[in-house]
Every structure is written in structure tokens, then in C-alpha cells.
Coordinates of N, CA, C and O in Angstrom, one line a residue:
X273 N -7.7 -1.3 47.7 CA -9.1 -1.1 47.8 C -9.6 0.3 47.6 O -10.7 0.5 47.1
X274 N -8.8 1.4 47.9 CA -9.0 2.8 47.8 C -8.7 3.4 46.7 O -9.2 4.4 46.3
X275 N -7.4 2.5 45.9 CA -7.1 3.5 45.0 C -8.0 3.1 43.7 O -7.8 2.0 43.2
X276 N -8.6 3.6 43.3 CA -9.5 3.0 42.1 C -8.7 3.1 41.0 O -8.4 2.1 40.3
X277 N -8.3 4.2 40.9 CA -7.2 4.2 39.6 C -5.9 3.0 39.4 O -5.6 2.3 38.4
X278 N -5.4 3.2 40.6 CA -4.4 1.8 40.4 C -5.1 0.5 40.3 O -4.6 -0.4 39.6
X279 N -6.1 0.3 41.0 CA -7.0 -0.7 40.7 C -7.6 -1.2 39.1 O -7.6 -2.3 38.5
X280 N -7.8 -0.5 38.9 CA -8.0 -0.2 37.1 C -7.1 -0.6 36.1 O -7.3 -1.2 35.0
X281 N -5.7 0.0 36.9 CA -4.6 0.1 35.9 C -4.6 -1.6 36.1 O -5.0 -2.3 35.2
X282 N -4.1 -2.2 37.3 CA -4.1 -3.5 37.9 C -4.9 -4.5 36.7 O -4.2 -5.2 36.0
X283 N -6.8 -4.6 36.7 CA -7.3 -5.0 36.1 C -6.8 -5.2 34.4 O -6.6 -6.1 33.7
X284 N -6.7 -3.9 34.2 CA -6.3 -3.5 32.5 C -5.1 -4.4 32.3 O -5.0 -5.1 31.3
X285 N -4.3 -4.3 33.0 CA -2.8 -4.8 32.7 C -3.1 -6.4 32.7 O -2.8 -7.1 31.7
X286 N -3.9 -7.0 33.9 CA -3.9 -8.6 34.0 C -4.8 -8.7 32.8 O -4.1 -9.2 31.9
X287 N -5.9 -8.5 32.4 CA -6.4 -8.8 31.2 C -5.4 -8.5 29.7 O -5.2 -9.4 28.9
X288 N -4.7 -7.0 29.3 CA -4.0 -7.4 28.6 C -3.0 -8.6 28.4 O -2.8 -9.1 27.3
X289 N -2.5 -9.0 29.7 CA -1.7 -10.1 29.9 C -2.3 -11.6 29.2 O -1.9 -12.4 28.4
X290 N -3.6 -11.2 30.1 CA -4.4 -12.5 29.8 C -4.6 -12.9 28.2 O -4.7 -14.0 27.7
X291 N -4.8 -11.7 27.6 CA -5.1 -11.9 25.9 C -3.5 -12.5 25.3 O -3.5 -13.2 24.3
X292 N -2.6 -12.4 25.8 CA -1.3 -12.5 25.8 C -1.3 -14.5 25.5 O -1.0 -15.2 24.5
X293 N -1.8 -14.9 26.7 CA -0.8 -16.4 27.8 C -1.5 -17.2 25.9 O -2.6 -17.0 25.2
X294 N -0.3 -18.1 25.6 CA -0.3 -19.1 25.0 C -0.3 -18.8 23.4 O -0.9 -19.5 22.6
X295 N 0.6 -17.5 23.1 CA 0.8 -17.0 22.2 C 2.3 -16.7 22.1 O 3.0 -16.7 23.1
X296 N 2.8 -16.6 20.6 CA 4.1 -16.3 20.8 C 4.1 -14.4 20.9 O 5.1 -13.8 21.1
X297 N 3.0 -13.8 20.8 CA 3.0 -12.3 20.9 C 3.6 -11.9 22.1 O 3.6 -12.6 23.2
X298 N 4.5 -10.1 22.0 CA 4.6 -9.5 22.8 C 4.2 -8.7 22.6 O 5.0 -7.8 23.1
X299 N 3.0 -7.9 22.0 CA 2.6 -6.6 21.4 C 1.1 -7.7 21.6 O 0.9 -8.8 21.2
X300 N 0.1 -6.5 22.4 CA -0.8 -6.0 22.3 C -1.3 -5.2 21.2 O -0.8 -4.1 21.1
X301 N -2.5 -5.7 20.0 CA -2.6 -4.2 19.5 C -4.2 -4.2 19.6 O -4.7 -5.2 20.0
X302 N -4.9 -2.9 19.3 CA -6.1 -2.7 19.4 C -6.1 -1.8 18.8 O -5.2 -1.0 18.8
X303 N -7.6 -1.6 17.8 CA -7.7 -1.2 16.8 C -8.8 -0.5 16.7 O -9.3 -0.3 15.6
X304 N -9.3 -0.1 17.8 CA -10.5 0.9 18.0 C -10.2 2.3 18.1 O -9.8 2.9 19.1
X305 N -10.6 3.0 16.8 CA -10.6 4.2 16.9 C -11.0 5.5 18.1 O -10.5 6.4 18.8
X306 N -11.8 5.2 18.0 CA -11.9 6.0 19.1 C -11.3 5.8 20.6 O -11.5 6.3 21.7
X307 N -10.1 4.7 20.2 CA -9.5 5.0 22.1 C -8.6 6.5 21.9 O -8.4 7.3 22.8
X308 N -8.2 6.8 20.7 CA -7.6 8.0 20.5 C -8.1 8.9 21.4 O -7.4 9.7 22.0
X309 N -9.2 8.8 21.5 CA -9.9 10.2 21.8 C -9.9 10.0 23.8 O -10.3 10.8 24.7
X310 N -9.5 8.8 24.0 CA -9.6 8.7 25.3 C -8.1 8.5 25.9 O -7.8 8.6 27.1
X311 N -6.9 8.2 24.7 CA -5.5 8.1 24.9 C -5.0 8.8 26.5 O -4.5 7.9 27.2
X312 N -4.9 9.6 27.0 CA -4.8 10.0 28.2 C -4.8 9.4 29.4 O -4.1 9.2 30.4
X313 N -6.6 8.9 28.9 CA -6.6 8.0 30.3 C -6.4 6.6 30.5 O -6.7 6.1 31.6
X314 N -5.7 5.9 29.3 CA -5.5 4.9 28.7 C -4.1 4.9 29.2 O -3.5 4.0 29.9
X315 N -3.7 6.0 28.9 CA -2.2 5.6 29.3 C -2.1 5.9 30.7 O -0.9 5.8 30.9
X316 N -2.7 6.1 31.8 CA -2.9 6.1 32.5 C -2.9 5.1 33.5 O -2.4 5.1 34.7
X317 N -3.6 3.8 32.7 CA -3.9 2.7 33.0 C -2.5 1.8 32.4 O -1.9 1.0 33.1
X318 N -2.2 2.3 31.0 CA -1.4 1.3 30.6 C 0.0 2.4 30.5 O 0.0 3.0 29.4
X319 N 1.3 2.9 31.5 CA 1.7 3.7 31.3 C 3.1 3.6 30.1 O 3.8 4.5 29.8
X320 N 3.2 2.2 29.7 CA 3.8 2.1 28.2 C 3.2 1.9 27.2 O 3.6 1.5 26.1
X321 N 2.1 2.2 27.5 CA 1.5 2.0 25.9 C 1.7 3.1 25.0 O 1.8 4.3 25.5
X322 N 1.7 2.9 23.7 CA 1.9 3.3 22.3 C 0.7 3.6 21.8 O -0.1 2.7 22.1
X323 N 0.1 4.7 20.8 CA -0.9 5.4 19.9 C -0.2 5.1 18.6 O 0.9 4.7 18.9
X324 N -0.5 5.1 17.3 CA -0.6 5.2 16.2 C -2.1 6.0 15.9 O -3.1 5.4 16.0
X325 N -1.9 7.4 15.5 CA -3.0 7.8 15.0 C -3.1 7.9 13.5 O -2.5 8.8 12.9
X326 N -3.8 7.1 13.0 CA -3.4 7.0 11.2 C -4.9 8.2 11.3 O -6.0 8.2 11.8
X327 N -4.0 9.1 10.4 CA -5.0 10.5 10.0 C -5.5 10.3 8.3 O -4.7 10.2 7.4
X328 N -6.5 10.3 8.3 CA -7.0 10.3 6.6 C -7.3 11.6 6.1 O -7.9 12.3 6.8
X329 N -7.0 12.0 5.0 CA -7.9 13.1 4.5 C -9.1 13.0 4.7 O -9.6 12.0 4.4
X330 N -9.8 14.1 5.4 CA -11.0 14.3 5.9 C -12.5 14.0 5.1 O -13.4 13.3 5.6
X331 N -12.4 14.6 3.8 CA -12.8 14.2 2.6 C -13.2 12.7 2.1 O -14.2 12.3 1.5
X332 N -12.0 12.2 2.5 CA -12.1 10.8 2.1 C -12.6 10.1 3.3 O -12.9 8.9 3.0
X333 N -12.7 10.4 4.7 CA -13.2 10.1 5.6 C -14.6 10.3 5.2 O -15.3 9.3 5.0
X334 N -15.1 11.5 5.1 CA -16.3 11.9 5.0 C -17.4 11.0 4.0 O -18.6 10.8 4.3
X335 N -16.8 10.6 3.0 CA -17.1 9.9 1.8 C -16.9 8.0 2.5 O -17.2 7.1 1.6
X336 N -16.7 7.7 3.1 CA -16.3 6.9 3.9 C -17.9 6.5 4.7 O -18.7 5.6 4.6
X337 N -17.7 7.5 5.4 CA -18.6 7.5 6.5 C -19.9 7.8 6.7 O -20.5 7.8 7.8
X338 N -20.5 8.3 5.1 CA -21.3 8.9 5.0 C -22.4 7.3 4.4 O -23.6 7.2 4.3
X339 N -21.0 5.9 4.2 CA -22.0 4.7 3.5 C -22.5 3.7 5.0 O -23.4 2.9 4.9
X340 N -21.8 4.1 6.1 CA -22.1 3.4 7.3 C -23.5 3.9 7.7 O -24.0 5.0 7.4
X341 N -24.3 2.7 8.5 CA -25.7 3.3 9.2 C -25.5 3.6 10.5 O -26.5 3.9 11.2
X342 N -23.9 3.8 11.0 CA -23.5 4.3 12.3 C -23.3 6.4 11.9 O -23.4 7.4 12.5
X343 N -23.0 6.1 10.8 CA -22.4 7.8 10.3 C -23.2 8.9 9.7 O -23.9 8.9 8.8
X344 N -23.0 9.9 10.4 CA -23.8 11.3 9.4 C -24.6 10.5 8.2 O -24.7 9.2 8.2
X345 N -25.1 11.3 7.5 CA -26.1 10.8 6.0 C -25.2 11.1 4.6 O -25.0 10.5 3.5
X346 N -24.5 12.6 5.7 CA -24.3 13.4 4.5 C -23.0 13.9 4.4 O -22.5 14.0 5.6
X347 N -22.0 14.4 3.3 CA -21.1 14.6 3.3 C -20.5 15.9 4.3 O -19.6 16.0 5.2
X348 N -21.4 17.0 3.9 CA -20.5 18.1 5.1 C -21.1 17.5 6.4 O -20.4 18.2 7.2
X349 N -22.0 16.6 7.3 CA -22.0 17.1 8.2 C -20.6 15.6 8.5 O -19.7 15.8 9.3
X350 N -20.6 14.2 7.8 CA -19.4 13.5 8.0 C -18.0 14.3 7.9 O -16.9 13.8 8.4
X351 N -18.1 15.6 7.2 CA -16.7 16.5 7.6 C -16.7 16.5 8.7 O -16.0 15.7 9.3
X352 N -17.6 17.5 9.4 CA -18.1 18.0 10.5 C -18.0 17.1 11.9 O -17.9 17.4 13.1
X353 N -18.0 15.8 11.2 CA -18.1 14.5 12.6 C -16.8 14.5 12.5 O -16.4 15.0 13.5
X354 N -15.6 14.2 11.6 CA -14.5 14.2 11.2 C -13.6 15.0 12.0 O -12.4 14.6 12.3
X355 N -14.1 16.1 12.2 CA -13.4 17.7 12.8 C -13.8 17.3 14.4 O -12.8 17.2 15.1
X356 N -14.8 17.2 14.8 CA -15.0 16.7 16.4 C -14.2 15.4 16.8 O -13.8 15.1 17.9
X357 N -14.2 14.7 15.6 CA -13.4 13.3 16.6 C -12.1 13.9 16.6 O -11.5 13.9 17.7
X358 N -11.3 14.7 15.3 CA -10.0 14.9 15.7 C -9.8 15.7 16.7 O -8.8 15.4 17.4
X359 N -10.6 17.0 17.3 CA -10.1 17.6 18.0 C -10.3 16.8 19.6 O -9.6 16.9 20.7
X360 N -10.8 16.3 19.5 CA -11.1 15.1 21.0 C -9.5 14.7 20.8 O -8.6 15.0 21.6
X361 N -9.4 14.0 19.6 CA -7.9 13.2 19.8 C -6.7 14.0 19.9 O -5.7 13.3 20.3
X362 N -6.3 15.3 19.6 CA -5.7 16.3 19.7 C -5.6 16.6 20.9 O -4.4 16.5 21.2
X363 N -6.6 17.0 22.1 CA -6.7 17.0 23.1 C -6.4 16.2 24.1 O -5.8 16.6 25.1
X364 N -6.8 14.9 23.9 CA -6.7 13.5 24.5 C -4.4 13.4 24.0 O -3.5 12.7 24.5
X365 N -4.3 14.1 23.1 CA -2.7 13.1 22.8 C -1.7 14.5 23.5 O -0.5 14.4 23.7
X366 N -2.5 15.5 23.6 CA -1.4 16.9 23.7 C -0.8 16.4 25.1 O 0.3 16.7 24.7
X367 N -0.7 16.2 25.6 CA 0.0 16.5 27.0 C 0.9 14.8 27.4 O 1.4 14.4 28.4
X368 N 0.8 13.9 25.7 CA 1.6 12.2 26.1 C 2.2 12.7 24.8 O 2.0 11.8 24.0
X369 N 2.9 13.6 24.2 CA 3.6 13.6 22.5 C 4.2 12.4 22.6 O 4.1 11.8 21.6
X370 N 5.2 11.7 23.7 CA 6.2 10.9 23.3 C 5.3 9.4 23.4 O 5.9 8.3 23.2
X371 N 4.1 9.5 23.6 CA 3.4 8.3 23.6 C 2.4 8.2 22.2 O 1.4 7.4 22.2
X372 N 2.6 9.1 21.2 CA 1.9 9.3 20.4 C 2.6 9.5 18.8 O 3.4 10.3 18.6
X373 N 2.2 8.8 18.0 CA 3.3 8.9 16.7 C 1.3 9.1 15.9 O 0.3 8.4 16.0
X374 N 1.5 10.4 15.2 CA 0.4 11.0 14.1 C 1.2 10.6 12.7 O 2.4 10.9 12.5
X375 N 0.5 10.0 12.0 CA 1.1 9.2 10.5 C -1.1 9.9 9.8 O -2.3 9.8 10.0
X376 N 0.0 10.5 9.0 CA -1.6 10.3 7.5 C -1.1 9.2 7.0 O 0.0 8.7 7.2
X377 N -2.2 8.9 6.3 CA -2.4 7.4 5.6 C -1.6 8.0 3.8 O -1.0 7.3 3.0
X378 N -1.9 9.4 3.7 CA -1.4 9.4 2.8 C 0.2 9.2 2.5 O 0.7 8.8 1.4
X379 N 0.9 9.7 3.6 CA 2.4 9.9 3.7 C 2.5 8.3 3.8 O 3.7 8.0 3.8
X380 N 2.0 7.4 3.9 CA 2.6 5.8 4.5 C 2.2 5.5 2.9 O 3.1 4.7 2.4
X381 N 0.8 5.9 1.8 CA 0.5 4.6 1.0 C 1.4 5.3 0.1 O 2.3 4.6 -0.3
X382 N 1.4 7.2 -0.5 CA 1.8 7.2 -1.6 C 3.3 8.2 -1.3 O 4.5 7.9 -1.4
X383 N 2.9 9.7 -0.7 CA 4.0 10.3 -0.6 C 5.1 10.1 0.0 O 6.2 10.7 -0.2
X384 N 4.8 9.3 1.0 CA 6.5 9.4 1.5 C 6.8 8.1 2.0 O 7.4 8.1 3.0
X385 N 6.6 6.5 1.2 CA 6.2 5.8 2.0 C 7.2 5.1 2.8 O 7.3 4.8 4.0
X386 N 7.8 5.0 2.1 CA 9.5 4.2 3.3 C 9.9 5.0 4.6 O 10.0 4.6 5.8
X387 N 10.0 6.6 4.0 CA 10.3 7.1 5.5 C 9.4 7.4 6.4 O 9.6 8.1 7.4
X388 N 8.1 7.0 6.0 CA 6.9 6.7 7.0 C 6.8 5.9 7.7 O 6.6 6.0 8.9
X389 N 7.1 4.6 7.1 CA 7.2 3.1 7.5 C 8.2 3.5 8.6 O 7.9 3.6 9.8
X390 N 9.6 3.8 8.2 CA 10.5 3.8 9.1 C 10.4 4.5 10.4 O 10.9 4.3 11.5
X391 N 9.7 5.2 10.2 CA 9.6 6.7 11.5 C 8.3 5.4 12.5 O 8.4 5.3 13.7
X392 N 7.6 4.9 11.8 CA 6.6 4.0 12.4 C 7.2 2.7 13.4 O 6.9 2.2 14.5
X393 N 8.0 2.4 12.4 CA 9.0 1.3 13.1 C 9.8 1.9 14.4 O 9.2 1.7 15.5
X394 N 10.7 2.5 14.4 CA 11.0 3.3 14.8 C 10.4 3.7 16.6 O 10.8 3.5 17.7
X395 N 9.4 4.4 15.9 CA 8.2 4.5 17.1 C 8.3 3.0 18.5 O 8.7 2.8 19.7
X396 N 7.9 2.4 17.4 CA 7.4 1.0 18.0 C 8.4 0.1 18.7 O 8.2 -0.9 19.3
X397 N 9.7 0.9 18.3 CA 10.6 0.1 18.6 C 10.8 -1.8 18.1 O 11.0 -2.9 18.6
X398 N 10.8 -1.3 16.8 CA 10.6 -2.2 15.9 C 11.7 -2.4 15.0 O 12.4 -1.4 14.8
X399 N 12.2 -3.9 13.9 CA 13.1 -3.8 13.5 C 12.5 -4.0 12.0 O 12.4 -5.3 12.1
X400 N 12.2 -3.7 11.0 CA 11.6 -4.2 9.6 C 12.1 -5.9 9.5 O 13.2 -6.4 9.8
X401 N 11.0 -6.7 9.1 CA 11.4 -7.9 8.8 C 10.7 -8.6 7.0 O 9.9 -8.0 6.3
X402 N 11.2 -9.5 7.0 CA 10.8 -10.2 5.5 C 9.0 -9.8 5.5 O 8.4 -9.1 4.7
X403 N 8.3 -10.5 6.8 CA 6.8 -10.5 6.4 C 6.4 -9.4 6.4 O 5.5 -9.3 5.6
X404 N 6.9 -8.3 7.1 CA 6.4 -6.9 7.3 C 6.7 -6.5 5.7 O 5.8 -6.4 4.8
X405 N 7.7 -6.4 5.6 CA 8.3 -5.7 4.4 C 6.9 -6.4 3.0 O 6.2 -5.5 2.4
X406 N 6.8 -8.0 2.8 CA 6.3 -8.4 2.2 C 4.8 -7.3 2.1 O 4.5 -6.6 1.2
X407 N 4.3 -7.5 3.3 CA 2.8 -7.0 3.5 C 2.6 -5.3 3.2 O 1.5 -5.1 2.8
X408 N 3.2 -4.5 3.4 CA 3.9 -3.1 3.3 C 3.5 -2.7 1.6 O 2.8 -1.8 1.1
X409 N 4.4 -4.0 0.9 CA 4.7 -3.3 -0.4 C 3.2 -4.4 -1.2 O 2.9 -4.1 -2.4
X410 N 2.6 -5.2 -0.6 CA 1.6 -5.9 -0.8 C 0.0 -5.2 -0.4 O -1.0 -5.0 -1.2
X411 N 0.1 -5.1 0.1 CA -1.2 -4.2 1.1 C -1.2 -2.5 1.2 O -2.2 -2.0 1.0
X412 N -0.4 -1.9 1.5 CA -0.2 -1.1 1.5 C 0.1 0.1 0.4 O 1.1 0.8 0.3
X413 N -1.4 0.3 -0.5 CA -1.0 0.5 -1.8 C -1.8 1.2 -1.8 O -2.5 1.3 -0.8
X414 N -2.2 1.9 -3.3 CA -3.4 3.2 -3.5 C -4.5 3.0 -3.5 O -5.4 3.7 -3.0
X415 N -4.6 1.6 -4.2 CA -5.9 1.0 -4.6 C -6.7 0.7 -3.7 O -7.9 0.5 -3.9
X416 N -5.8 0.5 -2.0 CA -7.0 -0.1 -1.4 C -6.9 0.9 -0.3 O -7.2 0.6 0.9
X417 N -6.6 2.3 -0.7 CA -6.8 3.4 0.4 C -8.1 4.7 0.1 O -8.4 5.5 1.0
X418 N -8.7 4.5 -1.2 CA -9.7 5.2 -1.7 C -9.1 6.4 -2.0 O -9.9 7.2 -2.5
X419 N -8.1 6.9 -1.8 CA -7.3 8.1 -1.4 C -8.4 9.4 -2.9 O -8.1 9.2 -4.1
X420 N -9.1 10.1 -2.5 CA -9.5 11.1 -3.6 C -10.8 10.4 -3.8 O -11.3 10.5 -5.0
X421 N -11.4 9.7 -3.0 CA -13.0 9.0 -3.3 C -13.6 10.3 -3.3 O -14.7 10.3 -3.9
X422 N -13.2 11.2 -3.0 CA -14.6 12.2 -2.3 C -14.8 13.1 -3.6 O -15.9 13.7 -3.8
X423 N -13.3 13.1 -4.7 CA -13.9 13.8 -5.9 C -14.9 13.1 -6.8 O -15.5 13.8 -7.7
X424 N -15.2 11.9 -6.8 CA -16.2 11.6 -7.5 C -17.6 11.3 -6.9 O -18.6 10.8 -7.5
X425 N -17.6 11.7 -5.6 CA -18.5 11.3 -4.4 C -19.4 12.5 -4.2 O -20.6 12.3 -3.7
X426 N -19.0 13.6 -4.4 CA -19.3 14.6 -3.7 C -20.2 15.7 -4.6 O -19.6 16.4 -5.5
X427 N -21.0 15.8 -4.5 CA -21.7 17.2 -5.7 C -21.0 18.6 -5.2 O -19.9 18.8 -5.6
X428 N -21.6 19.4 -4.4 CA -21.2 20.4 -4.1 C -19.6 20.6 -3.9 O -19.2 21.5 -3.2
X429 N -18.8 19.7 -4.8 CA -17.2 19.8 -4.2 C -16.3 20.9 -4.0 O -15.2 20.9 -3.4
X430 N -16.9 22.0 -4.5 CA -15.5 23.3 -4.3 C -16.4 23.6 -2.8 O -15.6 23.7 -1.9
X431 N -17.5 23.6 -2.6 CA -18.1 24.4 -1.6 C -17.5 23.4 -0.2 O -17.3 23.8 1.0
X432 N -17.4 22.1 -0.6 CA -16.8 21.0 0.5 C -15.6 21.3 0.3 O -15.1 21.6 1.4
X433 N -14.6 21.2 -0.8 CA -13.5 21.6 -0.5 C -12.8 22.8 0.5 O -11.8 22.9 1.2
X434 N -14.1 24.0 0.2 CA -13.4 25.2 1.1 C -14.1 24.8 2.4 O -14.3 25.8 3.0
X435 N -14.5 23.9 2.9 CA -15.1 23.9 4.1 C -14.0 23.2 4.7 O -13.4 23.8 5.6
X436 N -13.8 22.0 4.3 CA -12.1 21.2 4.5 C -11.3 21.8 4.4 O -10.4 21.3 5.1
X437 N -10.9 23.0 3.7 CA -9.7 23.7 3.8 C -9.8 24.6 5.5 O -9.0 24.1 6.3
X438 N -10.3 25.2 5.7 CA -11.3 25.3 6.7 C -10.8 24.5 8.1 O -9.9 24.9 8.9
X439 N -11.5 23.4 8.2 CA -11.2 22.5 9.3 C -9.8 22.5 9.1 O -9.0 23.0 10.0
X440 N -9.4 22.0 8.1 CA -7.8 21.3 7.9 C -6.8 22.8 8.7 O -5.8 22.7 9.4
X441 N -7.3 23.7 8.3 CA -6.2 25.1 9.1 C -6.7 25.2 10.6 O -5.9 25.2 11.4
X442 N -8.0 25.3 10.8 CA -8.4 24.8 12.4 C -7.6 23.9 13.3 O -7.4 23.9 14.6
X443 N -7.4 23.2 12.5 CA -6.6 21.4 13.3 C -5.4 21.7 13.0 O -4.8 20.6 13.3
X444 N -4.7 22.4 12.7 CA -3.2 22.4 12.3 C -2.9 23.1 13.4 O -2.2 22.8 14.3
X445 N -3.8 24.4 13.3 CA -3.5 25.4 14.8 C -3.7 25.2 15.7 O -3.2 25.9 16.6
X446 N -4.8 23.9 16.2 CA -4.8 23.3 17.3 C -3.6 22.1 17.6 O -3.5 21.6 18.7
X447 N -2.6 21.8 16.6 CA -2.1 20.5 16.5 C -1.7 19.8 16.3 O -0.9 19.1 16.9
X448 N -2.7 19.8 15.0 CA -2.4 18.7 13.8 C -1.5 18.6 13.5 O -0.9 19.7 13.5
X449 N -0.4 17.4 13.1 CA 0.7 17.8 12.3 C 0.5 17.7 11.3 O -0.3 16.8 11.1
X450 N 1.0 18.3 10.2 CA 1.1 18.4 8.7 C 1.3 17.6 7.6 O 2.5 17.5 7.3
X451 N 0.6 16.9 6.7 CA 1.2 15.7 6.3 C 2.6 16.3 5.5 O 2.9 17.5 5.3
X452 N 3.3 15.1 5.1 CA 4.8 15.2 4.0 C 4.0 16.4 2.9 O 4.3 17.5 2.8
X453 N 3.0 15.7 2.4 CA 3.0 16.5 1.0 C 1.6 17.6 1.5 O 0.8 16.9 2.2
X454 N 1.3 18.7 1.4 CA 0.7 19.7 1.6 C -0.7 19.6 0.5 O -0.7 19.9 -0.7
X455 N -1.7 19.2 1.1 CA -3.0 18.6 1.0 C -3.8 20.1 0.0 O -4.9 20.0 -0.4

């Protein structure tokens, strides 16, 4: 009755459970971005849970985010929204690293993709199987990552590019990790 936090954690867990009963699943997943940014208190509640933070080039975020009626208008200030959500999730993951695996999307579709997969698996405590593997080399491809939308998106591009160069050195020094191939 007093402890609210364990109470919480209590509720969280029986409802995960409950999404669970009459399924062959043992993995929970959830797919809302922004729990990143609240990861801390999340694990809190759930003290084995697992993050996957898939990081996009910013750029291509921006260009992304700029077609939603939830998002900025415009491309620098969708950088700009881009740089505030990561540093929330930066802050939110620094103090759980072993609860937190940071993957760019780019290192999983083009540069590095097997030993991304693997390090992912890995994470998850997972073993590669036929369907995964199937869907991986099926889904998991350039064409449906937009990867470099923002050079044909963007007018002002050198002046956005050095603004993203910019954030991108900001977030490294706060954190970030670095993708495989150097952006």
C-alpha cells in the first residue's frame, strides 16, 4: 500500500504477463519510441528489461519527420527535435549501459550488417533462426530504409549538413556511440 514504486512495478509486470497468457510468446516487445527517453524509469518497473535503440542518421530523420502533422514543418528545426529526443535518451540509458544495446540503422541495413545482427542477437539473448534469418535478408534492405532521403529533400544542404555535423559531435561527447562506418 505504501510503496508506490513497487506497486507500479507489481501492476506493470501483471499486465505485461497478461499481454503474454494464450500465446506461444516469451518476449514482450514494444515499439514506442519515446520509452527510450524514459528507459530508466522503465527499468525500474521492469528490472530485466532490454532497449534496442535503433539510431537513424539525423538527416534522414529530419526529412522523415518533417512529412508527419505531429513533426516540426521544417527540416533544421526536425534536426533540432532530433538532437533533444537523443539527448533525453542518452541521459535516460547512461546510468543502465548493460540494459541498453545503441544499433544505427545504418550499420544493421548496409555497413556492417551480419555483425550488427549478431551483436543484436546476442544482446537479446537470442539464437538466429530460418524465419529471422529469412526476414533479415528480406526486409532488411536499403530500399526500405530511405537511407540519404535528406540529399534530395533538403535545399539549403551544405548549411544542414554543417548543422548535423554539429549535433552529430555534440551527441558523441555526450554519448553517442559511433556508427561502424563514420557518417
Amino acid at each position: 500500500g505504501e510503496d508506490r514504486a513497487l506497486a507500479s512495478a507489481k501492476f506493470f509486470r501483471a499486465f505485461v504477463d497478461y499481454q503474454l497468457q494464450g500465446t506461444e510468446n516469451s518476449y514482450w516487445i514494444d515499439t514506442t519510441p519515446p520509452n527510450l527517453m524514459r528507459a530508466d524509469e522503465i527499468s525500474r518497473l521492469l528490472p530485466q528489461v532490454r532497449f534496442i535503440h535503433m539510431i537513424r542518421d539525423g538527416r534522414d530523420v529530419a526529412s522523415s519527420v518533417v512529412r508527419e502533422p505531429w513533426g516540426p514543418n521544417n527540416h533544421f528545426a526536425a534536426l533540432e527535435w532530433w538532437r533533444e529526443r537523443l539527448l533525453k535518451i542518452i541521459k535516460a540509458t547512461e546510468a543502465i549501459p548493460d540494459q541498453v544495446k545503441h544499433i544505427w540503422l545504418e550499420d544493421l541495413v548496409t555497413d556492417n550488417r551480419e555483425q550488427t545482427l549478431n551483436e543484436l542477437l546476442n544482446f537479446l539473448g537470442l539464437d538466429p533462426d530460418e524465419k529471422l534469418t529469412a526476414y533479415f535478408i528480406r526486409e532488411v534492405v536499403v530500399d526500405s530504409a530511405n537511407i540519404a532521403r535528406w540529399s534530395n529533400e533538403v535545399e539549403e544542404k551544405i548549411k544542414f549538413n554543417n548543422r548535423y555535423h554539429q549535433i552529430f559531435d555534440e551527441l558523441v561527447d555526450k554519448g553517442l556511440p559511433l556508427p561502424m562506418k563514420q557518417i
